[in-house]
Coordinates of C-alpha atoms and ligand atoms in Angstrom, one line a residue:
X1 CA 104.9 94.4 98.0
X2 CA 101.3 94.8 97.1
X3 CA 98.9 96.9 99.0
X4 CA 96.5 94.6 101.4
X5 CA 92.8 94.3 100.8
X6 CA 92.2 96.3 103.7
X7 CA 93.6 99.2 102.0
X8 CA 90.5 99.4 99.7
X9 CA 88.4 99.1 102.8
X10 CA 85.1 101.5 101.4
X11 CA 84.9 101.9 105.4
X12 CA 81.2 101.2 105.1
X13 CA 81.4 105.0 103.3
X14 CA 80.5 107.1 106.5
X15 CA 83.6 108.2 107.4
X16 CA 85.6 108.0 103.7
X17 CA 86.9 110.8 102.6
X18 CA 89.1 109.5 99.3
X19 CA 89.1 106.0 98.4
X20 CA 92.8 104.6 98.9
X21 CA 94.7 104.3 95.5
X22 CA 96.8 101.5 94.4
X23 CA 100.3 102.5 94.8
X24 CA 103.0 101.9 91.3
X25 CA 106.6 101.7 92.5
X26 CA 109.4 103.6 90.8
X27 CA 111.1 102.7 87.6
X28 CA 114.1 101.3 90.2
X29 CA 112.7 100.0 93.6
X30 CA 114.7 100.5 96.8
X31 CA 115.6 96.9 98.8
X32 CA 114.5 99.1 101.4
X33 CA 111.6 97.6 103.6
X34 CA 112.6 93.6 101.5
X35 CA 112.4 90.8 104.2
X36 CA 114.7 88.2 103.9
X37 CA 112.8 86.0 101.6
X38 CA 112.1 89.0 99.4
X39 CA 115.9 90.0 99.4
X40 CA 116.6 86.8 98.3
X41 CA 114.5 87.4 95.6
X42 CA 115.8 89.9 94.6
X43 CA 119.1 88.1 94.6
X44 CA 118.1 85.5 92.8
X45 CA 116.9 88.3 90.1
X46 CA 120.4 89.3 89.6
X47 CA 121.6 85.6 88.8
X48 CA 122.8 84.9 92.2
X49 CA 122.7 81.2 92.6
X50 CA 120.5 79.0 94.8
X51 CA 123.3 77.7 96.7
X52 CA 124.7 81.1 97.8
X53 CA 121.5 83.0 98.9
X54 CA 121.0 82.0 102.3
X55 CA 124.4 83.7 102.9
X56 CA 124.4 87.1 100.2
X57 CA 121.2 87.5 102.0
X58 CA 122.7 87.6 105.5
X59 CA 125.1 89.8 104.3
X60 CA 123.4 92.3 102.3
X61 CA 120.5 92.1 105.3
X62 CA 123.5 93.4 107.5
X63 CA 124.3 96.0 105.3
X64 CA 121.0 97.3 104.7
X65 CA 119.7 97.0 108.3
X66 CA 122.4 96.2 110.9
X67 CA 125.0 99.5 109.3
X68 CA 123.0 101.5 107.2
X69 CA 124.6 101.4 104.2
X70 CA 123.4 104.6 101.8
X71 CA 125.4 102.6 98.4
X72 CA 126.4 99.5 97.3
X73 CA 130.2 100.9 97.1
X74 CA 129.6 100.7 101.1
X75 CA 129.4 96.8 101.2
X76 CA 132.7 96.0 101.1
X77 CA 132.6 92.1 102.3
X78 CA 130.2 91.7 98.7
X79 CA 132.0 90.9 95.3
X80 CA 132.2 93.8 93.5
X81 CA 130.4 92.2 90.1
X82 CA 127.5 91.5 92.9
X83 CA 127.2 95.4 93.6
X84 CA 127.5 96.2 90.3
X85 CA 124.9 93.9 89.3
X86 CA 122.5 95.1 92.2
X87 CA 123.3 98.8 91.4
X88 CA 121.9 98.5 88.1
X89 CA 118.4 96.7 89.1
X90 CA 118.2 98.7 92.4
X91 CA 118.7 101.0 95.1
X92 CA 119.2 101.5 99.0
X93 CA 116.8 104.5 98.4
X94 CA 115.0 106.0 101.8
X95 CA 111.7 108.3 101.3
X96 CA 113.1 112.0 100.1
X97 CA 113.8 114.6 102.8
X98 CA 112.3 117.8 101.7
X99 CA 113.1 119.8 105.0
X100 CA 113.9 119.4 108.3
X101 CA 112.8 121.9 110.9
X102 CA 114.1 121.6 114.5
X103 CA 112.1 122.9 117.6
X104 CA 113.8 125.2 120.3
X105 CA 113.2 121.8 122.5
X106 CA 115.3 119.4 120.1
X107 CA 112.2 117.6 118.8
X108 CA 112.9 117.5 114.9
X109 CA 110.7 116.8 112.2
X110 CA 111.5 115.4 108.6
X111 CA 109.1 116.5 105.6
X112 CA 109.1 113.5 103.3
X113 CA 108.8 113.6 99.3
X114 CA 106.9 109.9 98.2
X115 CA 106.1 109.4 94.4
X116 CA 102.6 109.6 93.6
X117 CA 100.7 106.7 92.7
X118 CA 100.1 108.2 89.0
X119 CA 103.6 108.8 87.3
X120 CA 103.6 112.7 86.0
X121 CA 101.3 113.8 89.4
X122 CA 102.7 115.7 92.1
X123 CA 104.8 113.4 94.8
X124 CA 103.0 112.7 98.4
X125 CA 104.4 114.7 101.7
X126 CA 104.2 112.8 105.1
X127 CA 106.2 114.0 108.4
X128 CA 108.0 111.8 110.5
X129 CA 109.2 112.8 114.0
X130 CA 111.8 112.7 116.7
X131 CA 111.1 113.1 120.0
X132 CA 114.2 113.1 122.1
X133 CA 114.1 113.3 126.0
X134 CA 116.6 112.5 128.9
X135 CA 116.0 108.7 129.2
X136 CA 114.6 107.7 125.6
X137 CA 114.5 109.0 121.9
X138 CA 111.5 108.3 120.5
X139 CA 110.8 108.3 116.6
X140 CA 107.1 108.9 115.2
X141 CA 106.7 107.5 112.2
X142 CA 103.4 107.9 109.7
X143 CA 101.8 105.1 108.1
X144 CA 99.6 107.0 105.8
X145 CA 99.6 109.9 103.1
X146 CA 96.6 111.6 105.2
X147 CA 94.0 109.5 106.8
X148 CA 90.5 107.6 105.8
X149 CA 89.0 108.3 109.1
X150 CA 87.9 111.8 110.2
X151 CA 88.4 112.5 113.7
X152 CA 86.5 115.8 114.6
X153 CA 89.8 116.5 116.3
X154 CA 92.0 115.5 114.7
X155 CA 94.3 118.2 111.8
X156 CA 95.8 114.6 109.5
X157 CA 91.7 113.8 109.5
X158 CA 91.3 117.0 107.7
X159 CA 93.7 116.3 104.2
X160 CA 91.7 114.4 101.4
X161 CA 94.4 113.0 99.5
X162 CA 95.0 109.6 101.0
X163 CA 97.6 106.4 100.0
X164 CA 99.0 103.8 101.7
X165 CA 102.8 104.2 102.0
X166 CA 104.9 100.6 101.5
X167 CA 106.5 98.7 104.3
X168 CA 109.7 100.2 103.0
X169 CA 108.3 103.7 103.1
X170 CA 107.9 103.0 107.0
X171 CA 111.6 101.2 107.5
X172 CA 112.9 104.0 105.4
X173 CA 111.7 106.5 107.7
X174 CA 113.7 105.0 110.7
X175 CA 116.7 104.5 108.4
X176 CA 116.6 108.1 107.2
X177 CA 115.9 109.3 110.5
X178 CA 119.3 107.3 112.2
X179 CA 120.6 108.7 109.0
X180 CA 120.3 112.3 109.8
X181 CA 120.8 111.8 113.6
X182 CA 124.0 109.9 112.7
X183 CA 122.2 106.8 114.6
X184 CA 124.3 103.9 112.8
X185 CA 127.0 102.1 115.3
X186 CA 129.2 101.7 112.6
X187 CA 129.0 105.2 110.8
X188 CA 130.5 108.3 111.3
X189 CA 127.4 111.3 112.2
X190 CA 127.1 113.9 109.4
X191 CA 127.4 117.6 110.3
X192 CA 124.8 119.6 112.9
X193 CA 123.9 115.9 114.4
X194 CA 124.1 115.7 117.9
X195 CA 127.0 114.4 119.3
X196 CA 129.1 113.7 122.2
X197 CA 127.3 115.3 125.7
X198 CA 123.3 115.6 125.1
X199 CA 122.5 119.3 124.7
X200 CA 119.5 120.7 125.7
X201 CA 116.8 118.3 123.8
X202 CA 118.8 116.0 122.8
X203 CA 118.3 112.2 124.7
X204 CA 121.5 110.9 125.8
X205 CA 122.9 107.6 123.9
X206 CA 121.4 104.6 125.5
X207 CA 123.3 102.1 124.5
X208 CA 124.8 103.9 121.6
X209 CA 121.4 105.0 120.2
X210 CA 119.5 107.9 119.9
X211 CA 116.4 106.5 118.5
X212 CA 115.5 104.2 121.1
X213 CA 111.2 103.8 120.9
X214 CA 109.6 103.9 117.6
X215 CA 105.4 105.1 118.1
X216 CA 103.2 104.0 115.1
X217 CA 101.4 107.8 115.7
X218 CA 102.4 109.8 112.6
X219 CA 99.6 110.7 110.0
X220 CA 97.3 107.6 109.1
X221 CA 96.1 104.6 110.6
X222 CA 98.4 102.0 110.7
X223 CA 96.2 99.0 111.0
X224 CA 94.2 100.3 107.4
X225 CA 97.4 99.8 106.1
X226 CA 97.9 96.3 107.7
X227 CA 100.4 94.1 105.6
X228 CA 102.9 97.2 105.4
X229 CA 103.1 98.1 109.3
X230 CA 103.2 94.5 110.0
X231 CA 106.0 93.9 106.9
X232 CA 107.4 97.2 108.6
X233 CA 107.8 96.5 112.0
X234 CA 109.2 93.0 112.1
X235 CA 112.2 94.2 110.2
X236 CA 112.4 97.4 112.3
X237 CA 112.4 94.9 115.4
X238 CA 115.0 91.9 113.9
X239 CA 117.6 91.9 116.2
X240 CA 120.3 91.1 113.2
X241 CA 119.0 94.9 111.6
X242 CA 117.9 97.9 113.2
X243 CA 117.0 96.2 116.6
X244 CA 114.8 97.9 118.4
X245 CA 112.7 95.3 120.4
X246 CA 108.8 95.1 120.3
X247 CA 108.7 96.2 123.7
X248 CA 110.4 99.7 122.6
X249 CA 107.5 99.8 119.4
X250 CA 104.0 101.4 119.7
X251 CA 101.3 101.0 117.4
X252 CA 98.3 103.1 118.0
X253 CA 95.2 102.9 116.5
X254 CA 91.7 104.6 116.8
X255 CA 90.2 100.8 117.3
X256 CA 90.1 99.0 113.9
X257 CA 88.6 96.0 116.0
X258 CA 89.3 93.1 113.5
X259 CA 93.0 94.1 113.1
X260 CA 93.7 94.3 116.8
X261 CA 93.7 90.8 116.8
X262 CA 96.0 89.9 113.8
X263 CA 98.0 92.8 115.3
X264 CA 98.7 90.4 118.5
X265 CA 98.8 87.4 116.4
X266 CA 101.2 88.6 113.4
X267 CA 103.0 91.6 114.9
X268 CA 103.3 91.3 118.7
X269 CA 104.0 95.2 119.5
X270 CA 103.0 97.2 122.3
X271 CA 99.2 98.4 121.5
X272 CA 97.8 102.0 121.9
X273 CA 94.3 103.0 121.5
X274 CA 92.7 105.9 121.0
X275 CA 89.7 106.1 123.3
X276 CA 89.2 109.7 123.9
X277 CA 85.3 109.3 125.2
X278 CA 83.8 106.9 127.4
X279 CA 80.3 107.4 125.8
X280 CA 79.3 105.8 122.4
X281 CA 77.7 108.6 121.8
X282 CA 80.1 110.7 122.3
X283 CA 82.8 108.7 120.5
X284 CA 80.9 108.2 117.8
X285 CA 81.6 112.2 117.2
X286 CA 85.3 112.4 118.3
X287 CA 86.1 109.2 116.5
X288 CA 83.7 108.5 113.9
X289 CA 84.9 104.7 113.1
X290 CA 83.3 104.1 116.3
X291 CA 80.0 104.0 114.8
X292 CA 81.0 100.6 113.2
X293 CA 83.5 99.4 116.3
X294 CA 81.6 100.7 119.7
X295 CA 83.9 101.0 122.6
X296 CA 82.6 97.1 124.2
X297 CA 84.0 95.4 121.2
X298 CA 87.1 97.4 121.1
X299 CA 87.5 97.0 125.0
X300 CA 86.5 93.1 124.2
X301 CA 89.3 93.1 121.6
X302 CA 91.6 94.8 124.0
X303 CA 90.9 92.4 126.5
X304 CA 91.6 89.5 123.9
X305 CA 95.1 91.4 123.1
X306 CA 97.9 88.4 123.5
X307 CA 100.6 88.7 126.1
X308 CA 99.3 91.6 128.5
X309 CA 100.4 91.3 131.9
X310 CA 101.2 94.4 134.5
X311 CA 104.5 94.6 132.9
X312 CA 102.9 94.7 129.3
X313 CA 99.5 97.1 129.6
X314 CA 98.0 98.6 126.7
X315 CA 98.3 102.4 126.3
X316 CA 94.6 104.4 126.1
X317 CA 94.9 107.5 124.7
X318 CA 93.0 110.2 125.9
X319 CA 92.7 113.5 124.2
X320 CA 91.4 116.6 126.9
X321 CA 88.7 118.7 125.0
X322 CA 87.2 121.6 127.5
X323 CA 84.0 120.7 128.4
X324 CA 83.9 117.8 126.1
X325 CA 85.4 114.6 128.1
X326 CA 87.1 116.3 130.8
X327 CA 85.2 116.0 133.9
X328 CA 85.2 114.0 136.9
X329 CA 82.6 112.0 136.0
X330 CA 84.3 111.2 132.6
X331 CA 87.2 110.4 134.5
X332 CA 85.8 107.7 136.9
X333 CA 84.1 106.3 134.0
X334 CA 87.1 105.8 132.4
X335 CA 88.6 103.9 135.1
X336 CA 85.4 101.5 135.0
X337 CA 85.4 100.8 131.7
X338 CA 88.9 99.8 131.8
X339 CA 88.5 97.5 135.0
X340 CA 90.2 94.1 134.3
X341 CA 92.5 95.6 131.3
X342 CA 96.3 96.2 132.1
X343 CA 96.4 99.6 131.2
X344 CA 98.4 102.9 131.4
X345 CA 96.3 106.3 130.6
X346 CA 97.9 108.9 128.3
X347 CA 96.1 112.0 128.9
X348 CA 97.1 114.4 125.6
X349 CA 96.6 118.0 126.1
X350 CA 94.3 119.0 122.9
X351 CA 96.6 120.8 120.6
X352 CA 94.5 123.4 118.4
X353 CA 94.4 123.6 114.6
X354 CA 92.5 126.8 112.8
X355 CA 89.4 125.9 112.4
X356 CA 89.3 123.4 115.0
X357 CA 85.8 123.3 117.1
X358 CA 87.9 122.2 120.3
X359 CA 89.5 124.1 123.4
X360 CA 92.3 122.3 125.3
X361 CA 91.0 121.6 128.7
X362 CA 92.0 123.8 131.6
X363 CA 95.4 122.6 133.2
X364 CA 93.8 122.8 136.7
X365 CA 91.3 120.1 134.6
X366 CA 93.5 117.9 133.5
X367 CA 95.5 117.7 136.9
X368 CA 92.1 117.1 138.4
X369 CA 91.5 113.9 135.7
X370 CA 95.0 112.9 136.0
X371 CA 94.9 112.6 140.2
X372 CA 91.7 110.8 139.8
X373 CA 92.9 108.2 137.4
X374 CA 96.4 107.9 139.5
X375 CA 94.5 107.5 142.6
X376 CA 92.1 104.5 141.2
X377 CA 95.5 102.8 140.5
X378 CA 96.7 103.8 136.8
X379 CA 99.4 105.6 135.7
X380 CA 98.5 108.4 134.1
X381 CA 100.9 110.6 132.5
X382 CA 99.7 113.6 130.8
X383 CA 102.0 113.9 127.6
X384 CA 103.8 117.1 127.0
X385 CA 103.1 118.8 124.0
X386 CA 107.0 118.6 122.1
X387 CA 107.9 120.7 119.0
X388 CA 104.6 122.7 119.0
X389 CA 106.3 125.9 117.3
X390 CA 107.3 122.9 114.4
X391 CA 103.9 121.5 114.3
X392 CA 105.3 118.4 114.8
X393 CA 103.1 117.8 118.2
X394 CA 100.1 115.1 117.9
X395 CA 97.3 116.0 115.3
X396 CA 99.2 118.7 114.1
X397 CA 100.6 116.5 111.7
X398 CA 99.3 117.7 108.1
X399 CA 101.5 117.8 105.1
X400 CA 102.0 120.9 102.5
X401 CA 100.5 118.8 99.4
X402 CA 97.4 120.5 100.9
X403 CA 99.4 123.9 100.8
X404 CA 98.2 126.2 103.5
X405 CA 98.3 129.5 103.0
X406 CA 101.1 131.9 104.6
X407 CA 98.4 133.4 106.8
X408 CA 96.9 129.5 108.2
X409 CA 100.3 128.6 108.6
X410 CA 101.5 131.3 110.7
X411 CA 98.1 131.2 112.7
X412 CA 98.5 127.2 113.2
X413 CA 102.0 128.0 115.0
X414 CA 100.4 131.1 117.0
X415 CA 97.9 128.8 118.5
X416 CA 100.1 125.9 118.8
X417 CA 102.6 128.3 121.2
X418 CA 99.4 129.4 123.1
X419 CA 99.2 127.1 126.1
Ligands
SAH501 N1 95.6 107.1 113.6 C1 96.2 106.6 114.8 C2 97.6 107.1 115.1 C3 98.0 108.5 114.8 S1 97.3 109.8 115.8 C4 95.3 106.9 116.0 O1 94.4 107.7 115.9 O2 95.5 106.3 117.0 C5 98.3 109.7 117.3 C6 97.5 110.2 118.5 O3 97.3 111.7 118.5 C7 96.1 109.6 118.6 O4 95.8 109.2 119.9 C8 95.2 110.8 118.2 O5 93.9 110.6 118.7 C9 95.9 112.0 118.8 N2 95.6 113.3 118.3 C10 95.1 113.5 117.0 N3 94.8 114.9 116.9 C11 95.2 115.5 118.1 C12 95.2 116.8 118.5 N4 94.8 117.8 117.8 N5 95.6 117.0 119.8 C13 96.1 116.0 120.6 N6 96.1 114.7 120.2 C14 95.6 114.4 118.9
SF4_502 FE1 93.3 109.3 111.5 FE2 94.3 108.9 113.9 FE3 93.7 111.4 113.1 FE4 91.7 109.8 113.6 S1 93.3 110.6 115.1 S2 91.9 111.1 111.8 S3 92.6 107.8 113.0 S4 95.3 110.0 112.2

């Protein structure tokens, strides 16, 4: 897998912090994140002949993606000079998990360890998260080491050491998370997963799954790392592997115009966008890449999105800064920009950062918003900030390779469990 063009995108260099560096794989790559035609590839590497790769791929596929096989030893139904031969040239590695913290409301994040791009240079960190409540479990997965773009408010915007992470850097995160929740029909769940009746923070199993909804709304954004999330997502979403439909699968972006409509064209997932102002001038501030994409192109390219109906609305994403985009007049002119659109609102209470310049609204403010929004027709749930004493809730996202010191981090979590 090679990184995309996009990935060197200079971003016209007014909101670039880092340019993004090309990514060397490990001595022994992973088949981890291979489509079909790249599995039989590597298939065919091992000496596996033409006339048997349709089917080895079907069955290692099934392996990989359908049981969650963690060794070659695992795939019993494949010759054993066939594992041996794969074990040698590769593995069924997922990204590292450095730690795993679980919040008192079940949300639990995964620290990940990814090589650096220079052998000999300290690894990557992203976060990956899981979200569960009663009727879904929903996974948050990161698309980025860090992020290009600098949202004023916004704690990922904030870390300068950026790379793209591979399309199996982003399956591996769903396989290591149904790993660690013991999410695989076929296997057994390791110790301290939850089991049996759904304790307090833990979403039932709908139809034997915990992770139910994956949300492209980790660190980075996903559609400057096009040709991964896309390479990503349709194996997450093959009904013969992991499964989980496009329907269940969010990708949100802060409005990369141009990608939004290969994003219809070559991925088909539900869309989210991060609108947060319904001012240029005011967006151009919270979200800086609006400067190059105002808000009439991306509602144009919204607009344009493939497939919406009232049973298939895109997602805006609102953020409530005090004072900022909160009012009433913000609120009604939110609901006439997105006249025409099938949409759903997502107000996001603002969840601080030190040295953040912005104040979560007032809760008598957002309920104010939200009742406007609802009335004018939209559903408009305001999202409840989950595993805020983890820092796992939105924006709070921010990796140690960055370390903080003991005295940030421990003021990070004070404000993050101030409501
Ligand atoms: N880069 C993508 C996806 C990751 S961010 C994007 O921007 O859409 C996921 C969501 O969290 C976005 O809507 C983002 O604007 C929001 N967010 C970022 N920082 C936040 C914060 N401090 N408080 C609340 N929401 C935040
Ligand atoms: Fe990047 Fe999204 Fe954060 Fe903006 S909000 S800096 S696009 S991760």
């Amino acid at each position: 897998m090679s990184t995309s063009e996009q990935t060197t995108d200079p971003l016209a260099g007014f909101v670039e912090k880092a340019p993004l560096e090309r990514y060397v794989a490990p001595a022994t790559p992973s088949l981890v994140g291979l489509s079909r035609a790249e599995l039989a590839e590597a298939l065919a590497s091992v000496g596996v002949p033409a006339s048997q790769r349709r089917m080895r791929t079907q069955q290692i596929w099934n392996w990989l993606y359908a049981r969650g096989a963690t060794g070659f030893e695992q795939m019993t139904s494949v010759s054993k000079e066939l594992r041996a031969a794969l074990a040698e040239k590769f593995t069924l590695a997922r990204p590292e998990v450095v730690a795993e913290q679980v919040s008192v409301d079940g949300t639990r994040k995964w620290l990940l360890r990814l090589p650096s791009e220079n052998p000999g240079e300290r690894p990557h960190e992203v976060e990956c998260v899981y979200i569960p409540e009663t009727d879904r479990g929903t996974l948050c997965v990161s698309s980025q080491v860090g992020c290009t773009l600098t949202c004023s408010f916004c704690h990922t915007g904030t870390q300068r050491l950026v790379r793209n992470l591979t399309a199996g850097e982003i399956v591996g995160q769903v396989m290591l998370a149904r790993d660690r929740l013991g999410d695989w029909s076929a296997r057994a769940a390791p110790q301290g997963a939850p089991q049996g009746e759904p304790e307090a923070g833990t979403a039932p199993k709908e139809g034997g799954r915990l992770i139910t909804n994956v949300v492209m709304m980790g660190m980075g954004e996903p559609l400057y790392n096009f040709e991964a999330v896309r390479d990503a997502l349709l194996i997450v979403a093959d009904n013969e592997g992991i499964g989980i439909s496009k329907r269940r699968i969010t990708l949100s972006t802060s409005g990369v115009v141009p990608n939004i409509a290969r994003a219809g064209a070559e991925i088909g997932v539900m869309l989210a966008i991060s609108l947060h102002a319904v001012r240029d001038e005011l967006r151009n501030e919270l979200v800086p890449l609006n400067r190059k994409y105002p808000i009439a192109e991306l509602l144009e390219a919204c607009r344009n999105y493939p497939g919406l109906t009232n049973a298939k609305r895109i997602t805006f994403e609102y953020v409530m800064l005090k004072g900022v985009n909160d009012s009433l007049a913000d609120a009604k002119a939110l609901v006439k920009l997105l006249k025409g659109i099938p949409a759903k609102i997502n107000l996001i209470p603002f969840n601080p950062w030190p040295g953040s310049r912005y104040e979560c609204s007032d809760w008598e403010q957002i309920e104010k918003f939200s009742e406007y929004v609802f009335s004018a027709g939209y559903s408009s749930p305001v999202r409840t900030p989950r595993g805020r004493d983890i820092l796992a809730a939105c924006g709070q996202l921010k990796s140690v390779t960055e370390k903080l010191s003991a005295r940030e981090r421990m003021a990070l979590r004070a404000m993050a469990m101030t409501d």
